[in-house]
JSON list of C-alpha atoms in Angstrom, two decimals:
[
{"chain": "A", "resi": 223, "resn": "MET", "atom": "CA", "xyz": [40.59, -35.10, 4.69]},
{"chain": "A", "resi": 224, "resn": "HIS", "atom": "CA", "xyz": [41.82, -31.37, 4.33]},
{"chain": "A", "resi": 225, "resn": "SER", "atom": "CA", "xyz": [42.12, -29.19, 7.43]},
{"chain": "A", "resi": 226, "resn": "GLN", "atom": "CA", "xyz": [40.51, -25.81, 7.53]},
{"chain": "A", "resi": 227, "resn": "ASN", "atom": "CA", "xyz": [40.73, -22.67, 8.98]},
{"chain": "A", "resi": 228, "resn": "SER", "atom": "CA", "xyz": [37.72, -20.98, 10.64]},
{"chain": "A", "resi": 229, "resn": "ASP", "atom": "CA", "xyz": [38.88, -17.42, 9.01]},
{"chain": "A", "resi": 230, "resn": "VAL", "atom": "CA", "xyz": [39.70, -18.68, 5.12]},
{"chain": "A", "resi": 231, "resn": "ARG", "atom": "CA", "xyz": [41.11, -15.52, 3.02]},
{"chain": "A", "resi": 232, "resn": "MET", "atom": "CA", "xyz": [41.58, -15.45, -0.84]},
{"chain": "A", "resi": 233, "resn": "ALA", "atom": "CA", "xyz": [45.21, -16.52, -0.84]},
{"chain": "A", "resi": 234, "resn": "ARG", "atom": "CA", "xyz": [44.04, -19.85, -0.65]},
{"chain": "A", "resi": 235, "resn": "THR", "atom": "CA", "xyz": [45.05, -21.97, -3.85]},
{"chain": "A", "resi": 236, "resn": "SER", "atom": "CA", "xyz": [41.51, -23.23, -5.96]},
{"chain": "A", "resi": 237, "resn": "MET", "atom": "CA", "xyz": [41.16, -26.69, -5.11]},
{"chain": "A", "resi": 238, "resn": "TYR", "atom": "CA", "xyz": [40.53, -29.14, -7.67]},
{"chain": "A", "resi": 239, "resn": "PHE", "atom": "CA", "xyz": [37.45, -31.63, -7.85]},
{"chain": "A", "resi": 240, "resn": "GLU", "atom": "CA", "xyz": [39.80, -34.52, -6.36]},
{"chain": "A", "resi": 241, "resn": "ASP", "atom": "CA", "xyz": [40.45, -32.47, -3.45]},
{"chain": "A", "resi": 242, "resn": "PHE", "atom": "CA", "xyz": [37.16, -32.06, -2.38]},
{"chain": "A", "resi": 243, "resn": "ASP", "atom": "CA", "xyz": [35.33, -34.91, 0.00]},
{"chain": "A", "resi": 244, "resn": "VAL", "atom": "CA", "xyz": [31.89, -35.34, 0.91]},
{"chain": "A", "resi": 245, "resn": "GLU", "atom": "CA", "xyz": [30.94, -33.75, 4.34]},
{"chain": "A", "resi": 246, "resn": "GLN", "atom": "CA", "xyz": [33.81, -31.58, 3.93]},
{"chain": "A", "resi": 247, "resn": "THR", "atom": "CA", "xyz": [33.25, -28.29, 5.61]},
{"chain": "A", "resi": 248, "resn": "PHE", "atom": "CA", "xyz": [34.60, -24.66, 5.10]},
{"chain": "A", "resi": 249, "resn": "TYR", "atom": "CA", "xyz": [34.49, -21.19, 7.05]},
{"chain": "A", "resi": 250, "resn": "SER", "atom": "CA", "xyz": [34.74, -17.95, 5.47]},
{"chain": "A", "resi": 251, "resn": "GLY", "atom": "CA", "xyz": [35.55, -14.81, 7.41]},
{"chain": "A", "resi": 252, "resn": "GLY", "atom": "CA", "xyz": [32.89, -12.31, 8.48]},
{"chain": "A", "resi": 253, "resn": "ARG", "atom": "CA", "xyz": [31.39, -9.47, 6.09]},
{"chain": "A", "resi": 254, "resn": "THR", "atom": "CA", "xyz": [29.40, -6.77, 8.12]},
{"chain": "A", "resi": 255, "resn": "LEU", "atom": "CA", "xyz": [26.41, -5.02, 6.07]},
{"chain": "A", "resi": 256, "resn": "THR", "atom": "CA", "xyz": [25.92, -1.57, 6.58]},
{"chain": "A", "resi": 257, "resn": "GLU", "atom": "CA", "xyz": [22.21, 0.70, 6.73]},
{"chain": "A", "resi": 258, "resn": "GLY", "atom": "CA", "xyz": [23.83, 2.75, 3.72]},
{"chain": "A", "resi": 259, "resn": "GLU", "atom": "CA", "xyz": [24.76, -0.42, 1.47]},
{"chain": "A", "resi": 260, "resn": "ILE", "atom": "CA", "xyz": [21.25, -2.50, 2.36]},
{"chain": "A", "resi": 261, "resn": "ILE", "atom": "CA", "xyz": [19.49, 1.29, 1.26]},
{"chain": "A", "resi": 262, "resn": "ALA", "atom": "CA", "xyz": [21.36, 1.75, -1.74]},
{"chain": "A", "resi": 263, "resn": "PHE", "atom": "CA", "xyz": [21.22, -2.35, -2.79]},
{"chain": "A", "resi": 264, "resn": "ALA", "atom": "CA", "xyz": [17.59, -1.89, -2.47]},
{"chain": "A", "resi": 265, "resn": "HIS", "atom": "CA", "xyz": [16.87, 1.46, -4.41]},
{"chain": "A", "resi": 266, "resn": "MET", "atom": "CA", "xyz": [18.77, -0.20, -7.42]},
{"chain": "A", "resi": 267, "resn": "TYR", "atom": "CA", "xyz": [17.21, -3.97, -7.12]},
{"chain": "A", "resi": 268, "resn": "ASP", "atom": "CA", "xyz": [14.83, -4.33, -4.60]},
{"chain": "A", "resi": 269, "resn": "PRO", "atom": "CA", "xyz": [12.86, -1.02, -3.89]},
{"chain": "A", "resi": 270, "resn": "GLN", "atom": "CA", "xyz": [10.29, -2.32, -1.08]},
{"chain": "A", "resi": 271, "resn": "THR", "atom": "CA", "xyz": [9.92, 0.02, 1.56]},
{"chain": "A", "resi": 272, "resn": "MET", "atom": "CA", "xyz": [11.13, -2.34, 4.23]},
{"chain": "A", "resi": 273, "resn": "HIS", "atom": "CA", "xyz": [14.90, -2.03, 2.50]},
{"chain": "A", "resi": 274, "resn": "ILE", "atom": "CA", "xyz": [14.86, 1.81, 1.82]},
{"chain": "A", "resi": 275, "resn": "ASP", "atom": "CA", "xyz": [13.00, 3.48, 4.59]},
{"chain": "A", "resi": 276, "resn": "SER", "atom": "CA", "xyz": [14.55, 3.34, 8.15]},
{"chain": "A", "resi": 277, "resn": "GLU", "atom": "CA", "xyz": [11.50, 5.64, 9.75]},
{"chain": "A", "resi": 278, "resn": "TRP", "atom": "CA", "xyz": [8.76, 3.44, 7.84]},
{"chain": "A", "resi": 279, "resn": "ALA", "atom": "CA", "xyz": [10.40, -0.01, 9.06]},
{"chain": "A", "resi": 280, "resn": "LYS", "atom": "CA", "xyz": [10.65, 1.06, 12.56]},
{"chain": "A", "resi": 281, "resn": "ASP", "atom": "CA", "xyz": [6.81, 0.50, 12.63]},
{"chain": "A", "resi": 282, "resn": "GLY", "atom": "CA", "xyz": [7.24, -2.17, 9.86]},
{"chain": "A", "resi": 283, "resn": "PRO", "atom": "CA", "xyz": [6.65, -6.16, 10.02]},
{"chain": "A", "resi": 284, "resn": "PHE", "atom": "CA", "xyz": [10.20, -6.60, 11.35]},
{"chain": "A", "resi": 285, "resn": "GLY", "atom": "CA", "xyz": [10.77, -3.49, 13.88]},
{"chain": "A", "resi": 286, "resn": "GLY", "atom": "CA", "xyz": [13.63, -1.94, 11.81]},
{"chain": "A", "resi": 287, "resn": "LEU", "atom": "CA", "xyz": [15.17, -2.01, 8.29]},
{"chain": "A", "resi": 288, "resn": "ILE", "atom": "CA", "xyz": [15.89, -5.15, 6.81]},
{"chain": "A", "resi": 289, "resn": "ALA", "atom": "CA", "xyz": [18.53, -6.15, 3.55]},
{"chain": "A", "resi": 290, "resn": "SER", "atom": "CA", "xyz": [16.95, -7.67, 0.92]},
{"chain": "A", "resi": 291, "resn": "GLY", "atom": "CA", "xyz": [17.03, -11.55, 0.39]},
{"chain": "A", "resi": 292, "resn": "PHE", "atom": "CA", "xyz": [18.74, -10.97, -2.92]},
{"chain": "A", "resi": 293, "resn": "GLN", "atom": "CA", "xyz": [21.41, -8.86, -1.34]},
{"chain": "A", "resi": 294, "resn": "THR", "atom": "CA", "xyz": [22.12, -11.45, 1.49]},
{"chain": "A", "resi": 295, "resn": "LEU", "atom": "CA", "xyz": [22.67, -14.22, -1.48]},
{"chain": "A", "resi": 296, "resn": "GLY", "atom": "CA", "xyz": [25.38, -11.94, -2.97]},
{"chain": "A", "resi": 297, "resn": "ILE", "atom": "CA", "xyz": [27.15, -11.64, 0.10]},
{"chain": "A", "resi": 298, "resn": "ALA", "atom": "CA", "xyz": [27.12, -15.17, 0.41]},
{"chain": "A", "resi": 299, "resn": "TRP", "atom": "CA", "xyz": [28.19, -15.84, -2.68]},
{"chain": "A", "resi": 300, "resn": "TRP", "atom": "CA", "xyz": [30.73, -13.10, -2.43]},
{"chain": "A", "resi": 301, "resn": "LEU", "atom": "CA", "xyz": [31.95, -14.82, 0.94]},
{"chain": "A", "resi": 302, "resn": "PHE", "atom": "CA", "xyz": [31.97, -18.17, -0.74]},
{"chain": "A", "resi": 303, "resn": "LEU", "atom": "CA", "xyz": [34.41, -17.04, -3.50]},
{"chain": "A", "resi": 304, "resn": "ARG", "atom": "CA", "xyz": [36.51, -15.22, -1.07]},
{"chain": "A", "resi": 305, "resn": "MET", "atom": "CA", "xyz": [37.22, -18.48, 0.51]},
{"chain": "A", "resi": 306, "resn": "GLY", "atom": "CA", "xyz": [39.25, -18.85, -2.81]},
{"chain": "A", "resi": 307, "resn": "LEU", "atom": "CA", "xyz": [38.16, -22.84, -2.90]},
{"chain": "A", "resi": 308, "resn": "VAL", "atom": "CA", "xyz": [37.34, -22.44, -6.68]},
{"chain": "A", "resi": 309, "resn": "LEU", "atom": "CA", "xyz": [38.16, -19.26, -7.99]},
{"chain": "A", "resi": 310, "resn": "GLU", "atom": "CA", "xyz": [40.59, -20.87, -10.51]},
{"chain": "A", "resi": 311, "resn": "SER", "atom": "CA", "xyz": [38.92, -24.44, -10.68]},
{"chain": "A", "resi": 312, "resn": "MET", "atom": "CA", "xyz": [35.05, -23.51, -11.06]},
{"chain": "A", "resi": 313, "resn": "PHE", "atom": "CA", "xyz": [34.13, -23.91, -14.60]},
{"chain": "A", "resi": 314, "resn": "VAL", "atom": "CA", "xyz": [30.20, -22.80, -14.36]},
{"chain": "A", "resi": 315, "resn": "GLY", "atom": "CA", "xyz": [27.68, -23.03, -12.28]},
{"chain": "A", "resi": 316, "resn": "VAL", "atom": "CA", "xyz": [24.33, -25.01, -12.86]},
{"chain": "A", "resi": 317, "resn": "GLY", "atom": "CA", "xyz": [22.03, -23.91, -10.62]},
{"chain": "A", "resi": 318, "resn": "VAL", "atom": "CA", "xyz": [21.12, -22.55, -6.90]},
{"chain": "A", "resi": 319, "resn": "ASP", "atom": "CA", "xyz": [18.13, -25.08, -5.15]},
{"chain": "A", "resi": 320, "resn": "HIS", "atom": "CA", "xyz": [16.44, -24.88, -1.72]},
{"chain": "A", "resi": 321, "resn": "LEU", "atom": "CA", "xyz": [16.88, -21.04, -1.22]},
{"chain": "A", "resi": 322, "resn": "ARG", "atom": "CA", "xyz": [15.41, -20.17, 2.40]},
{"chain": "A", "resi": 323, "resn": "TRP", "atom": "CA", "xyz": [15.96, -16.75, 4.07]},
{"chain": "A", "resi": 324, "resn": "THR", "atom": "CA", "xyz": [15.18, -17.92, 7.87]},
{"chain": "A", "resi": 325, "resn": "GLN", "atom": "CA", "xyz": [15.66, -14.54, 9.60]},
{"chain": "A", "resi": 326, "resn": "PRO", "atom": "CA", "xyz": [16.22, -10.91, 8.79]},
{"chain": "A", "resi": 327, "resn": "VAL", "atom": "CA", "xyz": [19.54, -9.34, 8.25]},
{"chain": "A", "resi": 328, "resn": "ARG", "atom": "CA", "xyz": [19.96, -6.10, 9.90]},
{"chain": "A", "resi": 329, "resn": "PRO", "atom": "CA", "xyz": [22.13, -2.88, 9.32]},
{"chain": "A", "resi": 330, "resn": "GLY", "atom": "CA", "xyz": [25.18, -3.65, 11.58]},
{"chain": "A", "resi": 331, "resn": "ASP", "atom": "CA", "xyz": [24.90, -7.69, 11.05]},
{"chain": "A", "resi": 332, "resn": "THR", "atom": "CA", "xyz": [28.18, -9.43, 10.72]},
{"chain": "A", "resi": 333, "resn": "LEU", "atom": "CA", "xyz": [27.45, -12.36, 8.45]},
{"chain": "A", "resi": 334, "resn": "SER", "atom": "CA", "xyz": [29.97, -15.52, 7.83]},
{"chain": "A", "resi": 335, "resn": "LEU", "atom": "CA", "xyz": [29.16, -18.59, 5.59]},
{"chain": "A", "resi": 336, "resn": "THR", "atom": "CA", "xyz": [29.61, -22.21, 6.28]},
{"chain": "A", "resi": 337, "resn": "VAL", "atom": "CA", "xyz": [30.09, -24.38, 2.99]},
{"chain": "A", "resi": 338, "resn": "THR", "atom": "CA", "xyz": [29.78, -28.16, 3.30]},
{"chain": "A", "resi": 339, "resn": "ILE", "atom": "CA", "xyz": [30.12, -30.89, 0.24]},
{"chain": "A", "resi": 340, "resn": "ARG", "atom": "CA", "xyz": [27.10, -32.27, 0.08]},
{"chain": "A", "resi": 341, "resn": "ASN", "atom": "CA", "xyz": [27.80, -34.32, -3.32]},
{"chain": "A", "resi": 342, "resn": "LYS", "atom": "CA", "xyz": [30.33, -34.95, -5.62]},
{"chain": "A", "resi": 343, "resn": "GLY", "atom": "CA", "xyz": [28.75, -36.34, -9.16]},
{"chain": "A", "resi": 344, "resn": "GLU", "atom": "CA", "xyz": [29.75, -37.89, -12.51]},
{"chain": "A", "resi": 345, "resn": "VAL", "atom": "CA", "xyz": [33.04, -36.57, -14.07]},
{"chain": "A", "resi": 346, "resn": "ARG", "atom": "CA", "xyz": [32.95, -35.83, -17.53]},
{"chain": "A", "resi": 347, "resn": "SER", "atom": "CA", "xyz": [35.41, -34.04, -20.03]},
{"chain": "A", "resi": 348, "resn": "GLY", "atom": "CA", "xyz": [37.50, -33.23, -17.30]},
{"chain": "A", "resi": 349, "resn": "LYS", "atom": "CA", "xyz": [35.01, -31.65, -15.01]},
{"chain": "A", "resi": 350, "resn": "GLY", "atom": "CA", "xyz": [32.87, -32.87, -11.74]},
{"chain": "A", "resi": 351, "resn": "LEU", "atom": "CA", "xyz": [29.56, -31.96, -10.47]},
{"chain": "A", "resi": 352, "resn": "ILE", "atom": "CA", "xyz": [29.62, -30.89, -6.87]},
{"chain": "A", "resi": 353, "resn": "THR", "atom": "CA", "xyz": [26.85, -29.75, -4.81]},
{"chain": "A", "resi": 354, "resn": "PHE", "atom": "CA", "xyz": [28.02, -27.37, -2.09]},
{"chain": "A", "resi": 355, "resn": "GLY", "atom": "CA", "xyz": [25.51, -26.90, 0.92]},
{"chain": "A", "resi": 356, "resn": "HIS", "atom": "CA", "xyz": [25.84, -22.90, 2.06]},
{"chain": "A", "resi": 357, "resn": "GLU", "atom": "CA", "xyz": [24.83, -21.96, 5.48]},
{"chain": "A", "resi": 358, "resn": "LEU", "atom": "CA", "xyz": [24.99, -17.93, 6.18]},
{"chain": "A", "resi": 359, "resn": "LYS", "atom": "CA", "xyz": [24.47, -17.33, 9.77]},
{"chain": "A", "resi": 360, "resn": "ASN", "atom": "CA", "xyz": [24.74, -13.84, 11.63]},
{"chain": "A", "resi": 361, "resn": "GLN", "atom": "CA", "xyz": [27.38, -12.49, 14.48]},
{"chain": "A", "resi": 362, "resn": "ASN", "atom": "CA", "xyz": [25.27, -14.49, 16.92]},
{"chain": "A", "resi": 363, "resn": "GLY", "atom": "CA", "xyz": [25.51, -17.45, 15.25]},
{"chain": "A", "resi": 364, "resn": "ASP", "atom": "CA", "xyz": [21.78, -17.73, 13.86]},
{"chain": "A", "resi": 365, "resn": "THR", "atom": "CA", "xyz": [20.83, -19.19, 10.61]},
{"chain": "A", "resi": 366, "resn": "VAL", "atom": "CA", "xyz": [19.94, -16.27, 8.58]},
{"chain": "A", "resi": 367, "resn": "MET", "atom": "CA", "xyz": [20.12, -17.71, 4.74]},
{"chain": "A", "resi": 368, "resn": "THR", "atom": "CA", "xyz": [20.69, -21.63, 3.18]},
{"chain": "A", "resi": 369, "resn": "TYR", "atom": "CA", "xyz": [20.55, -22.92, -0.06]},
{"chain": "A", "resi": 370, "resn": "THR", "atom": "CA", "xyz": [22.72, -25.32, -1.89]},
{"chain": "A", "resi": 371, "resn": "SER", "atom": "CA", "xyz": [24.50, -24.92, -5.17]},
{"chain": "A", "resi": 372, "resn": "GLN", "atom": "CA", "xyz": [25.81, -27.11, -8.09]},
{"chain": "A", "resi": 373, "resn": "ASN", "atom": "CA", "xyz": [28.79, -26.13, -9.77]},
{"chain": "A", "resi": 374, "resn": "LEU", "atom": "CA", "xyz": [30.63, -27.62, -12.50]},
{"chain": "A", "resi": 375, "resn": "ILE", "atom": "CA", "xyz": [34.73, -27.65, -10.92]},
{"chain": "A", "resi": 376, "resn": "HIS", "atom": "CA", "xyz": [37.45, -28.87, -13.03]},
{"chain": "A", "resi": 377, "resn": "CYS", "atom": "CA", "xyz": [39.54, -32.17, -12.28]},
{"chain": "A", "resi": 378, "resn": "ARG", "atom": "CA", "xyz": [43.11, -31.88, -11.83]},
{"chain": "A", "resi": 379, "resn": "PRO", "atom": "CA", "xyz": [45.35, -31.44, -15.02]},
{"chain": "A", "resi": 380, "resn": "PRO", "atom": "CA", "xyz": [47.63, -33.93, -15.62]},
{"chain": "A", "resi": 381, "resn": "GLN", "atom": "CA", "xyz": [51.01, -33.56, -14.75]},
{"chain": "A", "resi": 382, "resn": "LYS", "atom": "CA", "xyz": [53.70, -33.22, -17.08]}
]
């Protein structure tokens, strides 16, 4: 088992398939989302009123402006990559499953990610399949999004 810090930075060296253990957990640093970022993202990719119009959103179903779920997913993936766990060892992403947005993300929220190794699959051609469980929380500890991702991770290269 590898020890984890509560604020993992990009400087971490990538881990290989063999380095991961099922139920092993990793924690990211935080990322605060601004109103301007929410509106800019929504104008480009998800132009729904609740994401782009602060005045309308005050009386809307969420009582204020909220981030697009897809922006939230992008931030979670960014936090995962910032951990540095698989930056050099990931071969390819295979898929995302069980994506759930459980609470809205608002301007000023600071998001952090917990990643848990859910499963390790068969090794073929020097790569193994890992299922990562992702849980994104806000500064209050409320879960705002969960999903799993499956990624092919390189095995450790042979010693020369």
